[in-house]
Short mmCIF file of N, CA and C in Angstrom, two decimals:
data_model
loop_
_atom_site.label_atom_id
_atom_site.label_comp_id
_atom_site.label_asym_id
_atom_site.label_seq_id
_atom_site.Cartn_x
_atom_site.Cartn_y
_atom_site.Cartn_z
N UNK U 1 -13.72 5.36 9.18
CA UNK U 1 -12.67 5.06 10.12
C UNK U 1 -12.16 6.38 10.70
N UNK U 2 -11.61 6.29 11.88
CA UNK U 2 -11.13 7.47 12.58
C UNK U 2 -9.64 7.34 12.85
N UNK U 3 -8.87 8.25 12.31
CA UNK U 3 -7.44 8.29 12.60
C UNK U 3 -7.20 9.28 13.73
N UNK U 4 -6.12 9.06 14.50
CA UNK U 4 -5.83 10.00 15.58
C UNK U 4 -5.47 11.38 15.04
N UNK U 5 -5.46 12.36 15.92
CA UNK U 5 -5.08 13.71 15.53
C UNK U 5 -3.64 13.70 15.04
N UNK U 6 -3.31 14.64 14.18
CA UNK U 6 -1.95 14.68 13.68
C UNK U 6 -0.99 15.14 14.76
N UNK U 7 0.27 14.89 14.62
CA UNK U 7 0.86 14.31 13.43
C UNK U 7 0.74 12.79 13.40
N UNK U 8 0.39 12.27 12.25
CA UNK U 8 0.30 10.82 12.04
C UNK U 8 1.66 10.26 11.66
N UNK U 9 1.86 8.99 11.95
CA UNK U 9 3.00 8.24 11.43
C UNK U 9 2.47 7.51 10.19
N UNK U 10 2.99 7.87 9.01
CA UNK U 10 2.47 7.36 7.75
C UNK U 10 3.57 6.62 7.00
N UNK U 11 3.23 5.43 6.48
CA UNK U 11 4.15 4.63 5.67
C UNK U 11 3.51 4.38 4.31
N UNK U 12 4.26 4.67 3.25
CA UNK U 12 3.81 4.32 1.90
C UNK U 12 4.70 3.22 1.36
N UNK U 13 4.07 2.16 0.90
CA UNK U 13 4.76 1.05 0.27
C UNK U 13 4.66 1.25 -1.24
N UNK U 14 5.79 1.20 -1.93
CA UNK U 14 5.80 1.48 -3.36
C UNK U 14 5.74 2.97 -3.61
N UNK U 15 6.55 3.73 -2.88
CA UNK U 15 6.44 5.18 -2.85
C UNK U 15 7.12 5.89 -4.02
N UNK U 16 7.88 5.17 -4.84
CA UNK U 16 8.69 5.79 -5.89
C UNK U 16 9.57 6.86 -5.26
N UNK U 17 9.50 8.10 -5.75
CA UNK U 17 10.37 9.16 -5.22
C UNK U 17 9.76 9.90 -4.04
N UNK U 18 8.56 9.54 -3.62
CA UNK U 18 7.99 10.09 -2.40
C UNK U 18 7.18 11.36 -2.55
N UNK U 19 6.65 11.63 -3.73
CA UNK U 19 5.90 12.88 -3.95
C UNK U 19 4.67 13.00 -3.04
N UNK U 20 3.92 11.91 -2.88
CA UNK U 20 2.73 11.97 -2.02
C UNK U 20 3.16 12.12 -0.56
N UNK U 21 4.19 11.39 -0.17
CA UNK U 21 4.69 11.51 1.20
C UNK U 21 5.19 12.91 1.50
N UNK U 22 5.81 13.55 0.53
CA UNK U 22 6.24 14.93 0.72
C UNK U 22 5.05 15.82 1.05
N UNK U 23 3.93 15.59 0.39
CA UNK U 23 2.72 16.37 0.70
C UNK U 23 2.25 16.14 2.12
N UNK U 24 2.26 14.87 2.56
CA UNK U 24 1.88 14.58 3.95
C UNK U 24 2.87 15.22 4.93
N UNK U 25 4.15 15.18 4.61
CA UNK U 25 5.15 15.79 5.49
C UNK U 25 4.93 17.30 5.60
N UNK U 26 4.56 17.94 4.50
CA UNK U 26 4.30 19.39 4.52
C UNK U 26 3.08 19.73 5.36
N UNK U 27 2.19 18.74 5.56
CA UNK U 27 1.02 18.93 6.42
C UNK U 27 1.34 18.64 7.88
N UNK U 28 2.59 18.28 8.16
CA UNK U 28 3.00 18.07 9.54
C UNK U 28 3.07 16.63 10.01
N UNK U 29 2.87 15.69 9.10
CA UNK U 29 2.92 14.27 9.48
C UNK U 29 4.35 13.73 9.38
N UNK U 30 4.61 12.66 10.12
CA UNK U 30 5.89 11.95 10.05
C UNK U 30 5.73 10.87 8.99
N UNK U 31 6.63 10.83 8.03
CA UNK U 31 6.45 9.93 6.89
C UNK U 31 7.68 9.05 6.66
N UNK U 32 7.40 7.85 6.17
CA UNK U 32 8.43 6.90 5.75
C UNK U 32 7.91 6.26 4.47
N UNK U 33 8.82 6.02 3.53
CA UNK U 33 8.44 5.34 2.31
C UNK U 33 9.40 4.23 1.98
N UNK U 34 8.89 3.19 1.33
CA UNK U 34 9.71 2.07 0.86
C UNK U 34 9.41 1.84 -0.62
N UNK U 35 10.46 1.60 -1.39
CA UNK U 35 10.30 1.22 -2.78
C UNK U 35 11.51 0.37 -3.17
N UNK U 36 11.29 -0.63 -4.00
CA UNK U 36 12.38 -1.53 -4.37
C UNK U 36 13.36 -0.88 -5.35
N UNK U 37 13.01 0.24 -5.94
CA UNK U 37 13.88 0.93 -6.88
C UNK U 37 14.79 1.90 -6.11
N UNK U 38 16.02 1.47 -5.83
CA UNK U 38 16.96 2.26 -5.04
C UNK U 38 17.30 3.58 -5.72
N UNK U 39 17.42 3.58 -7.01
CA UNK U 39 17.75 4.82 -7.74
C UNK U 39 16.66 5.88 -7.52
N UNK U 40 15.42 5.46 -7.59
CA UNK U 40 14.31 6.40 -7.43
C UNK U 40 14.20 6.88 -5.98
N UNK U 41 14.38 5.98 -5.02
CA UNK U 41 14.30 6.42 -3.62
C UNK U 41 15.46 7.36 -3.28
N UNK U 42 16.64 7.11 -3.82
CA UNK U 42 17.77 8.02 -3.59
C UNK U 42 17.46 9.40 -4.15
N UNK U 43 16.92 9.45 -5.34
CA UNK U 43 16.57 10.73 -5.95
C UNK U 43 15.52 11.46 -5.10
N UNK U 44 14.52 10.72 -4.60
CA UNK U 44 13.48 11.32 -3.77
C UNK U 44 14.02 11.84 -2.45
N UNK U 45 14.93 11.08 -1.83
CA UNK U 45 15.55 11.53 -0.58
C UNK U 45 16.28 12.86 -0.81
N UNK U 46 17.00 12.95 -1.91
CA UNK U 46 17.74 14.18 -2.22
C UNK U 46 16.81 15.33 -2.54
N UNK U 47 15.70 15.05 -3.18
CA UNK U 47 14.76 16.10 -3.60
C UNK U 47 13.89 16.58 -2.44
N UNK U 48 13.35 15.65 -1.66
CA UNK U 48 12.34 15.99 -0.66
C UNK U 48 12.84 15.94 0.79
N UNK U 49 14.02 15.34 1.01
CA UNK U 49 14.58 15.24 2.35
C UNK U 49 13.62 14.54 3.33
N UNK U 50 13.08 13.39 2.88
CA UNK U 50 12.22 12.58 3.74
C UNK U 50 12.81 11.17 3.83
N UNK U 51 12.33 10.38 4.76
CA UNK U 51 12.83 9.04 5.03
C UNK U 51 12.30 8.07 3.98
N UNK U 52 13.09 7.83 2.96
CA UNK U 52 12.75 6.86 1.91
C UNK U 52 13.77 5.74 1.96
N UNK U 53 13.26 4.50 1.94
CA UNK U 53 14.13 3.34 2.07
C UNK U 53 14.01 2.46 0.84
N UNK U 54 15.16 2.04 0.34
CA UNK U 54 15.19 1.13 -0.81
C UNK U 54 14.92 -0.28 -0.30
N UNK U 55 13.86 -0.88 -0.79
CA UNK U 55 13.50 -2.23 -0.38
C UNK U 55 12.02 -2.34 -0.11
N UNK U 56 11.65 -3.46 0.48
CA UNK U 56 10.26 -3.72 0.83
C UNK U 56 10.04 -3.40 2.30
N UNK U 57 8.80 -3.43 2.73
CA UNK U 57 8.55 -3.19 4.16
C UNK U 57 9.14 -4.32 5.00
N UNK U 58 9.29 -5.50 4.41
CA UNK U 58 9.88 -6.62 5.14
C UNK U 58 11.38 -6.42 5.36
N UNK U 59 12.06 -5.71 4.45
CA UNK U 59 13.52 -5.57 4.51
C UNK U 59 14.00 -4.20 4.99
N UNK U 60 13.09 -3.33 5.41
CA UNK U 60 13.45 -1.94 5.68
C UNK U 60 13.60 -1.57 7.15
N UNK U 61 13.77 -2.55 8.03
CA UNK U 61 14.00 -2.30 9.46
C UNK U 61 12.96 -1.37 10.08
N UNK U 62 11.71 -1.66 9.82
CA UNK U 62 10.61 -0.89 10.41
C UNK U 62 10.17 -1.57 11.70
N UNK U 63 9.68 -0.77 12.64
CA UNK U 63 9.30 -1.29 13.95
C UNK U 63 7.83 -1.68 13.98
N UNK U 64 7.50 -2.78 14.66
CA UNK U 64 6.09 -3.14 14.83
C UNK U 64 5.33 -2.05 15.58
N UNK U 65 4.05 -1.96 15.30
CA UNK U 65 3.15 -1.03 15.99
C UNK U 65 3.60 0.43 15.89
N UNK U 66 4.18 0.81 14.75
CA UNK U 66 4.74 2.15 14.60
C UNK U 66 3.84 3.12 13.83
N UNK U 67 2.99 2.62 12.93
CA UNK U 67 2.31 3.50 11.99
C UNK U 67 0.81 3.60 12.23
N UNK U 68 0.30 4.81 12.04
CA UNK U 68 -1.14 5.06 12.09
C UNK U 68 -1.80 4.72 10.76
N UNK U 69 -1.05 4.89 9.67
CA UNK U 69 -1.57 4.67 8.31
C UNK U 69 -0.48 4.06 7.46
N UNK U 70 -0.81 2.97 6.78
CA UNK U 70 0.07 2.35 5.80
C UNK U 70 -0.75 2.24 4.53
N UNK U 71 -0.23 2.77 3.42
CA UNK U 71 -1.00 2.72 2.19
C UNK U 71 -0.11 2.34 1.01
N UNK U 72 -0.75 1.81 -0.03
CA UNK U 72 -0.06 1.49 -1.28
C UNK U 72 -1.08 1.46 -2.41
N UNK U 73 -0.60 1.78 -3.58
CA UNK U 73 -1.45 1.77 -4.77
C UNK U 73 -0.78 0.92 -5.84
N UNK U 74 -1.45 -0.16 -6.20
CA UNK U 74 -0.98 -1.04 -7.27
C UNK U 74 0.44 -1.51 -6.98
N UNK U 75 0.61 -2.08 -5.79
CA UNK U 75 1.91 -2.57 -5.35
C UNK U 75 1.88 -4.06 -5.02
N UNK U 76 0.85 -4.53 -4.33
CA UNK U 76 0.82 -5.93 -3.87
C UNK U 76 1.00 -6.93 -5.00
N UNK U 77 0.46 -6.64 -6.16
CA UNK U 77 0.53 -7.58 -7.28
C UNK U 77 1.95 -7.74 -7.82
N UNK U 78 2.86 -6.86 -7.42
CA UNK U 78 4.26 -6.92 -7.86
C UNK U 78 5.14 -7.70 -6.88
N UNK U 79 4.63 -8.07 -5.74
CA UNK U 79 5.43 -8.67 -4.68
C UNK U 79 5.47 -10.19 -4.78
N UNK U 80 6.57 -10.78 -4.31
CA UNK U 80 6.72 -12.23 -4.36
C UNK U 80 5.70 -12.94 -3.47
N UNK U 81 5.40 -12.37 -2.31
CA UNK U 81 4.48 -13.01 -1.38
C UNK U 81 3.53 -11.94 -0.80
N UNK U 82 2.48 -11.59 -1.56
CA UNK U 82 1.60 -10.51 -1.11
C UNK U 82 0.84 -10.82 0.18
N UNK U 83 0.54 -12.07 0.44
CA UNK U 83 -0.19 -12.41 1.67
C UNK U 83 0.72 -12.19 2.88
N UNK U 84 1.97 -12.63 2.78
CA UNK U 84 2.92 -12.36 3.87
C UNK U 84 3.08 -10.85 4.05
N UNK U 85 3.10 -10.11 2.95
CA UNK U 85 3.22 -8.67 3.03
C UNK U 85 2.05 -8.05 3.79
N UNK U 86 0.85 -8.58 3.60
CA UNK U 86 -0.30 -8.08 4.35
C UNK U 86 -0.16 -8.37 5.84
N UNK U 87 0.39 -9.54 6.18
CA UNK U 87 0.62 -9.88 7.58
C UNK U 87 1.64 -8.91 8.19
N UNK U 88 2.72 -8.63 7.46
CA UNK U 88 3.73 -7.69 7.94
C UNK U 88 3.12 -6.29 8.04
N UNK U 89 2.32 -5.92 7.07
CA UNK U 89 1.65 -4.61 7.11
C UNK U 89 0.85 -4.46 8.40
N UNK U 90 0.09 -5.47 8.73
CA UNK U 90 -0.70 -5.43 9.96
C UNK U 90 0.20 -5.27 11.18
N UNK U 91 1.32 -5.97 11.20
CA UNK U 91 2.22 -5.89 12.36
C UNK U 91 2.83 -4.50 12.52
N UNK U 92 2.97 -3.76 11.43
CA UNK U 92 3.57 -2.43 11.48
C UNK U 92 2.58 -1.37 11.96
N UNK U 93 1.29 -1.68 11.90
CA UNK U 93 0.27 -0.72 12.32
C UNK U 93 0.13 -0.69 13.83
N UNK U 94 -0.09 0.51 14.35
CA UNK U 94 -0.47 0.65 15.76
C UNK U 94 -1.86 0.06 15.94
N UNK U 95 -2.25 -0.34 17.14
CA UNK U 95 -3.65 -0.72 17.35
C UNK U 95 -4.56 0.44 16.93
N UNK U 96 -5.55 0.14 16.13
CA UNK U 96 -6.42 1.16 15.57
C UNK U 96 -5.90 1.77 14.28
N UNK U 97 -4.69 1.35 13.86
CA UNK U 97 -4.09 1.86 12.63
C UNK U 97 -4.83 1.35 11.40
N UNK U 98 -4.66 2.07 10.29
CA UNK U 98 -5.41 1.80 9.06
C UNK U 98 -4.48 1.38 7.94
N UNK U 99 -4.85 0.32 7.26
CA UNK U 99 -4.21 -0.12 6.02
C UNK U 99 -5.14 0.26 4.88
N UNK U 100 -4.61 0.95 3.87
CA UNK U 100 -5.40 1.36 2.71
C UNK U 100 -4.60 1.00 1.47
N UNK U 101 -5.20 0.22 0.57
CA UNK U 101 -4.51 -0.10 -0.67
C UNK U 101 -5.50 -0.32 -1.80
N UNK U 102 -4.96 -0.27 -3.00
CA UNK U 102 -5.74 -0.55 -4.20
C UNK U 102 -4.93 -1.48 -5.08
N UNK U 103 -5.60 -2.48 -5.66
CA UNK U 103 -4.94 -3.41 -6.57
C UNK U 103 -5.84 -3.66 -7.78
N UNK U 104 -5.23 -3.98 -8.94
CA UNK U 104 -6.04 -4.35 -10.10
C UNK U 104 -6.69 -5.70 -9.85
N UNK U 105 -7.84 -5.90 -10.49
CA UNK U 105 -8.58 -7.12 -10.20
C UNK U 105 -9.36 -7.60 -11.42
N UNK U 106 -8.70 -7.65 -12.56
CA UNK U 106 -9.40 -8.21 -13.72
C UNK U 106 -8.46 -8.87 -14.70
N UNK U 107 -9.03 -9.66 -15.57
CA UNK U 107 -8.24 -10.44 -16.51
C UNK U 107 -7.51 -9.58 -17.54
N UNK U 108 -8.01 -8.40 -17.84
CA UNK U 108 -7.34 -7.55 -18.83
C UNK U 108 -5.94 -7.18 -18.38
N UNK U 109 -5.70 -7.21 -17.10
CA UNK U 109 -4.39 -6.85 -16.58
C UNK U 109 -3.43 -8.04 -16.55
N UNK U 110 -3.88 -9.24 -16.93
CA UNK U 110 -3.04 -10.42 -16.90
C UNK U 110 -1.84 -10.32 -17.84
N UNK U 111 -1.93 -9.50 -18.84
CA UNK U 111 -0.82 -9.33 -19.79
C UNK U 111 0.32 -8.50 -19.21
N UNK U 112 0.12 -7.88 -18.09
CA UNK U 112 1.16 -7.06 -17.47
C UNK U 112 2.22 -7.98 -16.89
N UNK U 113 3.36 -8.03 -17.54
CA UNK U 113 4.42 -8.96 -17.13
C UNK U 113 5.14 -8.54 -15.86
N UNK U 114 4.87 -7.33 -15.39
CA UNK U 114 5.46 -6.88 -14.13
C UNK U 114 4.69 -7.43 -12.92
N UNK U 115 3.50 -7.96 -13.16
CA UNK U 115 2.67 -8.48 -12.07
C UNK U 115 3.02 -9.94 -11.80
N UNK U 116 3.33 -10.23 -10.56
CA UNK U 116 3.66 -11.59 -10.16
C UNK U 116 2.44 -12.35 -9.66
N UNK U 117 1.40 -11.61 -9.24
CA UNK U 117 0.18 -12.23 -8.71
C UNK U 117 -1.04 -11.50 -9.25
N UNK U 118 -2.12 -12.24 -9.35
CA UNK U 118 -3.38 -11.68 -9.81
C UNK U 118 -4.45 -12.07 -8.81
N UNK U 119 -5.23 -11.08 -8.40
CA UNK U 119 -6.27 -11.31 -7.42
C UNK U 119 -7.63 -11.28 -8.08
N UNK U 120 -8.51 -12.14 -7.59
CA UNK U 120 -9.93 -12.03 -7.88
C UNK U 120 -10.56 -11.42 -6.63
N UNK U 121 -11.81 -11.01 -6.73
CA UNK U 121 -12.48 -10.50 -5.53
C UNK U 121 -12.49 -11.57 -4.44
N UNK U 122 -12.75 -12.80 -4.86
CA UNK U 122 -12.84 -13.89 -3.88
C UNK U 122 -11.49 -14.14 -3.20
N UNK U 123 -10.41 -14.20 -3.97
CA UNK U 123 -9.10 -14.48 -3.36
C UNK U 123 -8.67 -13.33 -2.44
N UNK U 124 -8.98 -12.11 -2.84
CA UNK U 124 -8.64 -10.98 -1.99
C UNK U 124 -9.43 -11.03 -0.68
N UNK U 125 -10.73 -11.33 -0.76
CA UNK U 125 -11.55 -11.42 0.45
C UNK U 125 -11.06 -12.54 1.37
N UNK U 126 -10.65 -13.67 0.79
CA UNK U 126 -10.14 -14.77 1.62
C UNK U 126 -8.87 -14.35 2.35
N UNK U 127 -7.97 -13.67 1.65
CA UNK U 127 -6.73 -13.21 2.29
C UNK U 127 -7.03 -12.19 3.39
N UNK U 128 -7.86 -11.22 3.08
CA UNK U 128 -8.16 -10.19 4.06
C UNK U 128 -8.88 -10.76 5.28
N UNK U 129 -9.81 -11.66 5.05
CA UNK U 129 -10.57 -12.25 6.16
C UNK U 129 -9.65 -13.04 7.09
N UNK U 130 -8.61 -13.67 6.53
CA UNK U 130 -7.68 -14.45 7.33
C UNK U 130 -6.76 -13.56 8.17
N UNK U 131 -6.57 -12.30 7.75
CA UNK U 131 -5.60 -11.42 8.41
C UNK U 131 -6.26 -10.33 9.25
N UNK U 132 -7.31 -9.73 8.74
CA UNK U 132 -7.98 -8.62 9.41
C UNK U 132 -9.42 -8.99 9.73
N UNK U 133 -9.87 -8.69 10.91
CA UNK U 133 -11.27 -8.91 11.26
C UNK U 133 -12.16 -7.81 10.72
N UNK U 134 -11.58 -6.63 10.55
CA UNK U 134 -12.36 -5.45 10.20
C UNK U 134 -11.80 -4.83 8.93
N UNK U 135 -12.47 -5.04 7.80
CA UNK U 135 -12.04 -4.43 6.54
C UNK U 135 -13.25 -4.19 5.65
N UNK U 136 -13.09 -3.27 4.72
CA UNK U 136 -14.12 -2.96 3.73
C UNK U 136 -13.46 -2.85 2.37
N UNK U 137 -14.23 -3.15 1.33
CA UNK U 137 -13.72 -3.02 -0.03
C UNK U 137 -14.65 -2.14 -0.85
N UNK U 138 -14.09 -1.58 -1.90
CA UNK U 138 -14.87 -0.75 -2.82
C UNK U 138 -14.35 -1.00 -4.23
N UNK U 139 -15.26 -1.31 -5.15
CA UNK U 139 -14.88 -1.50 -6.54
C UNK U 139 -14.51 -0.16 -7.16
N UNK U 140 -13.54 -0.20 -8.06
CA UNK U 140 -13.08 0.99 -8.76
C UNK U 140 -12.66 0.57 -10.17
N UNK U 141 -12.46 1.52 -11.04
CA UNK U 141 -11.90 1.23 -12.36
C UNK U 141 -11.26 2.49 -12.90
N UNK U 142 -10.37 2.30 -13.84
CA UNK U 142 -9.73 3.42 -14.52
C UNK U 142 -9.38 2.97 -15.93
N UNK U 143 -9.12 3.93 -16.79
CA UNK U 143 -8.76 3.65 -18.18
C UNK U 143 -7.31 4.04 -18.40
N UNK U 144 -6.54 3.12 -18.97
CA UNK U 144 -5.13 3.39 -19.24
C UNK U 144 -4.99 4.34 -20.42
N UNK U 145 -3.78 4.81 -20.65
CA UNK U 145 -3.52 5.68 -21.80
C UNK U 145 -3.84 4.98 -23.11
N UNK U 146 -3.74 3.66 -23.12
CA UNK U 146 -4.05 2.88 -24.32
C UNK U 146 -5.55 2.64 -24.49
N UNK U 147 -6.36 3.17 -23.57
CA UNK U 147 -7.80 3.02 -23.67
C UNK U 147 -8.34 1.74 -23.08
N UNK U 148 -7.53 1.01 -22.33
CA UNK U 148 -7.97 -0.25 -21.71
C UNK U 148 -8.53 0.05 -20.32
N UNK U 149 -9.74 -0.42 -20.09
CA UNK U 149 -10.36 -0.23 -18.78
C UNK U 149 -9.84 -1.30 -17.82
N UNK U 150 -9.30 -0.86 -16.70
CA UNK U 150 -8.77 -1.77 -15.68
C UNK U 150 -9.66 -1.67 -14.44
N UNK U 151 -10.16 -2.80 -14.04
CA UNK U 151 -10.94 -2.83 -12.80
C UNK U 151 -9.97 -2.97 -11.63
N UNK U 152 -10.31 -2.34 -10.53
CA UNK U 152 -9.48 -2.44 -9.34
C UNK U 152 -10.40 -2.49 -8.13
N UNK U 153 -9.79 -2.76 -7.01
CA UNK U 153 -10.54 -2.78 -5.77
C UNK U 153 -9.73 -2.05 -4.71
N UNK U 154 -10.41 -1.20 -3.96
CA UNK U 154 -9.80 -0.49 -2.84
C UNK U 154 -10.14 -1.21 -1.56
N UNK U 155 -9.18 -1.27 -0.67
CA UNK U 155 -9.38 -1.96 0.60
C UNK U 155 -8.97 -1.03 1.74
N UNK U 156 -9.79 -0.97 2.76
CA UNK U 156 -9.47 -0.26 4.00
C UNK U 156 -9.64 -1.29 5.11
N UNK U 157 -8.57 -1.48 5.89
CA UNK U 157 -8.61 -2.42 7.00
C UNK U 157 -8.09 -1.72 8.26
N UNK U 158 -8.66 -2.07 9.38
CA UNK U 158 -8.26 -1.48 10.66
C UNK U 158 -7.73 -2.58 11.57
N UNK U 159 -6.56 -2.32 12.15
CA UNK U 159 -5.98 -3.26 13.12
C UNK U 159 -6.74 -3.09 14.43
N UNK U 160 -7.20 -4.19 14.98
CA UNK U 160 -7.93 -4.14 16.25
C UNK U 160 -7.09 -3.52 17.34
N UNK U 161 -7.78 -2.81 18.18
CA UNK U 161 -7.11 -2.17 19.35
C UNK U 161 -6.75 -3.21 20.37
#
């Protein structure tokens, strides 16, 4: 995929205190982050002096067609309505904008009580196909500190021009 020349408008969903966004900002990009933990976003705003908003992308007064890149890591499974969130994500992207996210995708993660939804490869593909015409997936995995292997899937989707 091809992103426009910088500076990019970048949004991170589930940004915590904004450490990754701070790195993008130092590279000259315009950044915004959203996280439901207000205490953490307040601390990040004070530390990094970047636009961090307490809440979800649905509740954070973001403008449609504003972002070149929207990304999140292990966030969708925590949301009440992840499919609606994907629709809102698409609306926030500029034409040609890129959505990049990763989510866990295996039964070993079902014990995580913080997860409200669990995706299979099939359910994820059905959701993505209904929302984006152009997307790709890549299988991934990692091992937790407890030695449990968690399978995940990375998704890159492009909003049509």
